[in-house]
Coordinates of C-alpha atoms and ligand atoms in Angstrom, one line a residue:
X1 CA 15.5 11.9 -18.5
X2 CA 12.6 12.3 -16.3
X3 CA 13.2 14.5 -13.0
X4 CA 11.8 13.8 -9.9
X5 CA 11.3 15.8 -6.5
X6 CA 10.2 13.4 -4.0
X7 CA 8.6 14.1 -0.8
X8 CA 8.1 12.4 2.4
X9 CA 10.9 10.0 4.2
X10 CA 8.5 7.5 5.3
X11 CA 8.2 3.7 4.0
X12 CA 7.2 4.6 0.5
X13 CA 9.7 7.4 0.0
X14 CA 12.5 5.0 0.9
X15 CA 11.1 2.2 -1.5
X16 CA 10.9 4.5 -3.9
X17 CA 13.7 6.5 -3.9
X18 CA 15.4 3.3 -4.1
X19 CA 13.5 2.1 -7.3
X20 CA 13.8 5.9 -9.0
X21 CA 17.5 5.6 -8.2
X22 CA 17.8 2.3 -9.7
X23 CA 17.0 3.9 -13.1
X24 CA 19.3 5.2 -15.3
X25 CA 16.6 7.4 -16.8
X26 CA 15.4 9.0 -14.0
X27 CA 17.2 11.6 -11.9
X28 CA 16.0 12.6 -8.5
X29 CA 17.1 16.3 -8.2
X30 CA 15.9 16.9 -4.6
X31 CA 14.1 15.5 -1.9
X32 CA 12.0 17.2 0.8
X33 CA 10.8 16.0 4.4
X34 CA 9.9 17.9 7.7
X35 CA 12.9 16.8 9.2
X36 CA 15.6 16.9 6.4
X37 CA 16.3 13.1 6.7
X38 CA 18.5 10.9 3.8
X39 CA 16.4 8.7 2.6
X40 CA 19.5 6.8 1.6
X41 CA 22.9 6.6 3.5
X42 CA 24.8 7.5 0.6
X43 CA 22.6 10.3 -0.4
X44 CA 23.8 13.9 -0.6
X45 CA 23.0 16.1 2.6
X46 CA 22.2 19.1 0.0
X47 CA 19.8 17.1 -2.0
X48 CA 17.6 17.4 1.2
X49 CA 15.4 20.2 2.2
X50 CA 12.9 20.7 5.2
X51 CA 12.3 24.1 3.5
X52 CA 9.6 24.4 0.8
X53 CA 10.6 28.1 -0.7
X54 CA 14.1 25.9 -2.0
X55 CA 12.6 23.5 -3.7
X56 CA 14.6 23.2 -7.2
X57 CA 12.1 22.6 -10.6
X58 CA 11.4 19.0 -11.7
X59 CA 9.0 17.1 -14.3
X60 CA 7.0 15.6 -11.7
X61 CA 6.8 16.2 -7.5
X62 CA 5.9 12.5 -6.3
X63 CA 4.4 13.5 -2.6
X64 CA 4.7 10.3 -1.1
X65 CA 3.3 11.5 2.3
X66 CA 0.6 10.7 4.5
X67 CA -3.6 10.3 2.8
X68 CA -4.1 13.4 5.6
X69 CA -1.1 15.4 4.9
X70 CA -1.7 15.0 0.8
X71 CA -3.7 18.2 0.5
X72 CA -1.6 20.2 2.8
X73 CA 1.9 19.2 1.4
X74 CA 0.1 19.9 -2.1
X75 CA -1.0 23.7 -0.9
X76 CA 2.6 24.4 0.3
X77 CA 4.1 23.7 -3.0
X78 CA 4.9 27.4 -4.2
X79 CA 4.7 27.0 -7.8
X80 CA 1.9 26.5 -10.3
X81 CA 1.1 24.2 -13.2
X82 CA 3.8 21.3 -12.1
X83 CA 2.9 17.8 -12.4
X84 CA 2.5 16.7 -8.8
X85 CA 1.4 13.6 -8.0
X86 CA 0.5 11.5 -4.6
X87 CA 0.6 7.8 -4.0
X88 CA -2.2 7.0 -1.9
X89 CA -4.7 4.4 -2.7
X90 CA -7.3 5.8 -1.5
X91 CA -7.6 9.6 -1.7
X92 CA -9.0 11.3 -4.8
X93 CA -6.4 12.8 -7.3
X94 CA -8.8 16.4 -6.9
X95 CA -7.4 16.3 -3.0
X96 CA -4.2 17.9 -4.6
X97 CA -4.3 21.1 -4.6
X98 CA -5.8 22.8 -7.9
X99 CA -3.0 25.2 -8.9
X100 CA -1.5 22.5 -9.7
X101 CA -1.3 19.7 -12.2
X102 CA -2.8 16.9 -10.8
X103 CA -2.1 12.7 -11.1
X104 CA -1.5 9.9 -8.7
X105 CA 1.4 7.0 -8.8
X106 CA -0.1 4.4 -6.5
X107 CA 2.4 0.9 -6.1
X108 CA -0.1 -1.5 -5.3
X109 CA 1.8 -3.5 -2.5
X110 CA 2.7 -4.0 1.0
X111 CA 5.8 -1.9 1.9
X112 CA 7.7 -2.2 5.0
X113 CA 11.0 -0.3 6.5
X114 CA 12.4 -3.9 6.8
X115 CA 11.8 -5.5 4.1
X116 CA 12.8 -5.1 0.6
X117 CA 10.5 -5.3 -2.9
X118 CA 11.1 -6.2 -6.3
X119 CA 9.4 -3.3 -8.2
X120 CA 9.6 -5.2 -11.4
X121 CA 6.4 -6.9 -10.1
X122 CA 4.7 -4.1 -8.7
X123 CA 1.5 -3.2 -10.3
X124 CA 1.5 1.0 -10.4
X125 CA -2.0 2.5 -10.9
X126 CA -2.1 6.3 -12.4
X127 CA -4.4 8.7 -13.4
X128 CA -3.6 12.2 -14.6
X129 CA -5.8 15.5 -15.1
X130 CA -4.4 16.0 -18.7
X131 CA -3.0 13.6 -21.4
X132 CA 0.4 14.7 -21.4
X133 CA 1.1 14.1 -18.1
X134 CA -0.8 10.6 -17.8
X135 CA 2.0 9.6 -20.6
X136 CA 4.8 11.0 -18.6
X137 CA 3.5 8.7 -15.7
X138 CA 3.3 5.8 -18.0
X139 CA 6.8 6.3 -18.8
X140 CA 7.7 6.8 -15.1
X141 CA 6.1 3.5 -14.4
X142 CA 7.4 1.6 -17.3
X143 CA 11.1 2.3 -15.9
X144 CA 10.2 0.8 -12.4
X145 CA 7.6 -2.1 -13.2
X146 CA 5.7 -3.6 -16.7
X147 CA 2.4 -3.4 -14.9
X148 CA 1.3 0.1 -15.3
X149 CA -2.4 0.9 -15.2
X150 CA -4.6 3.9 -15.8
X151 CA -7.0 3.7 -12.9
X152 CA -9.4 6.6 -11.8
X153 CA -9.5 7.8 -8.4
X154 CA -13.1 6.2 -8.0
X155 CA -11.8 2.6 -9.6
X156 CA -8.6 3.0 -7.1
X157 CA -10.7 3.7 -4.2
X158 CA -13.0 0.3 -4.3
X159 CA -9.2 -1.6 -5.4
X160 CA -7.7 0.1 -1.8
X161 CA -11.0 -1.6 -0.5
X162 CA -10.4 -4.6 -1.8
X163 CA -6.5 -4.3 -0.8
X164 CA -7.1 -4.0 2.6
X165 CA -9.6 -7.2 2.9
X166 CA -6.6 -9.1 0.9
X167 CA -3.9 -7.3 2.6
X168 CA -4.5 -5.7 5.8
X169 CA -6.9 -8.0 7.3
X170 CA -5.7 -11.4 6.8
X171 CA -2.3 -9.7 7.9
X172 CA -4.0 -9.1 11.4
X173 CA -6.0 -12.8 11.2
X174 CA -2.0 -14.0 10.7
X175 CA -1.3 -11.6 13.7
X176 CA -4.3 -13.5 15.7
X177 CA -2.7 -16.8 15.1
X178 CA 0.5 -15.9 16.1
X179 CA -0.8 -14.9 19.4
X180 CA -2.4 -18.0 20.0
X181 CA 0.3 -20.0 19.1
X182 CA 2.7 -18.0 21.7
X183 CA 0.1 -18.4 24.7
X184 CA 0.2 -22.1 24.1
X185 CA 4.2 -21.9 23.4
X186 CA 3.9 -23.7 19.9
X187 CA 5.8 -22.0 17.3
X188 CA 4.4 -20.1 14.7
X189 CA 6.4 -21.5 12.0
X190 CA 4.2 -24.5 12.4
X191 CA 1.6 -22.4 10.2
X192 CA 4.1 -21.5 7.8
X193 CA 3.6 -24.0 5.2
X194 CA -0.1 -23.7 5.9
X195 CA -0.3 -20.1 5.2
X196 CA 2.1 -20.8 2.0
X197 CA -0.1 -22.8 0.9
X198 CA -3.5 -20.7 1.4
X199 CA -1.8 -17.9 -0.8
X200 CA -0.1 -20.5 -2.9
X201 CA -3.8 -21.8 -3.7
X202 CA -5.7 -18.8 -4.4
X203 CA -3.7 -17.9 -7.4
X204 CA -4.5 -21.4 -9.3
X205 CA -8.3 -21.4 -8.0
X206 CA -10.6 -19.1 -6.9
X207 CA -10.5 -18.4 -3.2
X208 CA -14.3 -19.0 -3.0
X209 CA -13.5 -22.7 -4.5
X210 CA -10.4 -23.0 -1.9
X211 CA -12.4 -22.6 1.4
X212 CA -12.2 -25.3 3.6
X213 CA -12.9 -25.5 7.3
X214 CA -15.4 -26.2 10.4
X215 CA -17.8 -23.1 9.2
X216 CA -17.8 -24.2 5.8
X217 CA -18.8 -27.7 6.5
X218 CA -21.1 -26.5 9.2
X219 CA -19.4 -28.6 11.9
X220 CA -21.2 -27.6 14.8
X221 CA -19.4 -28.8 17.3
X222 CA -15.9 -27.9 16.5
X223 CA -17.1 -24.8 16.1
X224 CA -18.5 -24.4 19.3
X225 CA -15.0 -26.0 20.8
X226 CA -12.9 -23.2 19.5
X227 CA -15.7 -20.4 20.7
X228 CA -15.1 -21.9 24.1
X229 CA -11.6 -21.8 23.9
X230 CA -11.0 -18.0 22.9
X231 CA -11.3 -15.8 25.9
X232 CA -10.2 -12.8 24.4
X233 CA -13.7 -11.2 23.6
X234 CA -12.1 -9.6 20.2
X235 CA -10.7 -12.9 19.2
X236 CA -14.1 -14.5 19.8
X237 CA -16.3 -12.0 18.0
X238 CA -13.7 -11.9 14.6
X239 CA -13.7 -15.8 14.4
X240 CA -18.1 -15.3 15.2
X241 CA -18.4 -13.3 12.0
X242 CA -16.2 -15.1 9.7
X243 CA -17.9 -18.2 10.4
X244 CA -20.9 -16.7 9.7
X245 CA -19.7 -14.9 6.8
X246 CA -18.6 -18.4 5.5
X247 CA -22.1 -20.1 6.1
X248 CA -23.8 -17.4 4.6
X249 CA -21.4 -17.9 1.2
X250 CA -21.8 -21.1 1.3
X251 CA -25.3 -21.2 2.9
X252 CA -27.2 -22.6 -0.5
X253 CA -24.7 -25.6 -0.6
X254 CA -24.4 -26.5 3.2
Ligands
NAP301 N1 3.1 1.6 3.2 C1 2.4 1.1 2.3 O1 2.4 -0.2 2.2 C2 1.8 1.9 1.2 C3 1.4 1.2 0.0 C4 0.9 2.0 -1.1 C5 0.6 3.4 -0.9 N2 0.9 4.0 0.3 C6 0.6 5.4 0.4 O2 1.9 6.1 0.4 C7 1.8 7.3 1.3 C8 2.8 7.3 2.3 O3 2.7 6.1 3.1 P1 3.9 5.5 4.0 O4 3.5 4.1 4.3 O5 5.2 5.8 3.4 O6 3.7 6.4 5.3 P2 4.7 6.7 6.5 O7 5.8 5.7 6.5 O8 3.9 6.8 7.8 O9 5.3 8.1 6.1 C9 4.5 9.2 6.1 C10 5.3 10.4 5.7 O10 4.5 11.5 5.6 C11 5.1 12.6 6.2 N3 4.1 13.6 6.7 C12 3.0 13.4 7.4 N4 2.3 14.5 7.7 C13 3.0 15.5 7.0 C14 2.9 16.9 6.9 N5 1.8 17.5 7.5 N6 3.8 17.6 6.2 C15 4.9 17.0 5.6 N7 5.1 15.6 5.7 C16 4.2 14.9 6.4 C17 5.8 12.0 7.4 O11 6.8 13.0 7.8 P3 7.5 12.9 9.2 O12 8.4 11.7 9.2 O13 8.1 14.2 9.4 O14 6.3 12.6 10.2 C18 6.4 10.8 6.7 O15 7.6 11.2 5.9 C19 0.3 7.3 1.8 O16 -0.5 8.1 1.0 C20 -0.1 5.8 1.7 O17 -1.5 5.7 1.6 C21 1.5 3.3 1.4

């Protein structure tokens, strides 16, 4: 049985509590947020704390708060030489305070309050500052999902970067052409198989062997049409730099 005390109620605290309750093998004993919200509707109110001096023992604290909040949280944690653990992608595993064990449990995904996940195909990166513990995270992960990976904080880091050009970005690119299509009232769902297919694509063949477009076949004139018919100035700029981003990956072949 592995015990967990999980902090945070945001969007990964839910998801998570959700997966950790799932699992037979793994008991949450308490959960602790700022202001003492369930992070389930059938959880117990006295399994939630806003008070850090009551927080009960467990085999790992699983901070799942804010990347500014991580080293904060961390230094309000009363005890010494617990596992405790944060979930960002991004900030280094030495940003936890040093009293304490240190590890991460980062699920590599897109989480929303909305919308559910299947953790099962969830990759989950860790690292641990000793042995013992990076096996106790193994087994944590290996309960929720069979694609555990030890990463180091400097590995997970350039990954986040590479996340958020996969993730993030094209997310607000979909977000652009949304827009568009309301301004012009024509549905967005008119994309839909499009975008299916872009994502659909990439996992057969590379996505620098899927590109297709005006930039990439240097059509000069289309792209100066849709230039002249953006007239937002952020819109115009974003679609000014991919293009040339595109020509200058492709530039030999063009
Ligand atoms: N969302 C994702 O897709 C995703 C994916 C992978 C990893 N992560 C990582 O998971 C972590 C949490 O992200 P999230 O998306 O769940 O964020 P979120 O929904 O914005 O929730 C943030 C949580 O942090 C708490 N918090 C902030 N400052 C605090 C402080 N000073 N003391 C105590 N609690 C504090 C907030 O408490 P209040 O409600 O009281 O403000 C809230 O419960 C981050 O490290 C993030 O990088 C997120």
């Amino acid at each position: 049985m592995i015990r967990i005390v999980l902090l945070g109620s945001g969007k990964i605290a839910k998801h998570l509590y959700a997966a950790f309750s799932a699992q037979p093998e793994i008991t949450i004993v308490q959960c602790y947020n700022r202001k003492g919200t369930k992070l389930s509707h059938d959880q117990a109110d006295e399994s939630v704390t806003r008070d850090y001096t009551s927080l009960k023992e467990a085999d790992i604290y699983v901070m799942a708060v804010s990347d500014d909040a991580i080293e904060e949280v961390s230094s309000h944690l009363l005890f010494n030489d617990r596992l405790v653990v944060h979930t960002s992608g991004s900030v280094p595993m030495q940003t936890i305070h040093s009293k304490h064990n240190r590890g991460v449990f980062y699920p590599l995904q897109t989480f929303s309050k909305t919308t559910s996940v299947d953790f099962k195909t969830i990759p989950v990166c860790i690292e641990a500052e000793n042995n013992e513990d990076l096996i106790l995270l193994k087994k944590l992960g290996s309960l929720l999902t069979n694609k555990v990976h030890v990463i180091s904080s400097e590995q997970r880091n350039v990954l986040h970067v590479a996340a958020v050009f996969a993730n993030n970005f094209t997310n607000h690119l979909f977000t652009i052409a949304n827009e568009i299509c309301c301004d012009n009232d024509i549905p967005f769902e008119i994309l839909h198989p499009l975008i299916q297919e872009t994502i659909t694509k990439i996992i057969k063949i590379s996505p620098k062997s899927a590109q297709t477009g005006p930039a990439i076949r240097n059509d000069v004139s289309t792209l100066k049409r849709h230039q002249q018919l953006l007239t937002d100035t952020t819109q115009r700029e974003i679609y000014q730099t991919i293009t040339k981003a595109i020509q200058s990956t492709y530039g030999k072949k063009l």
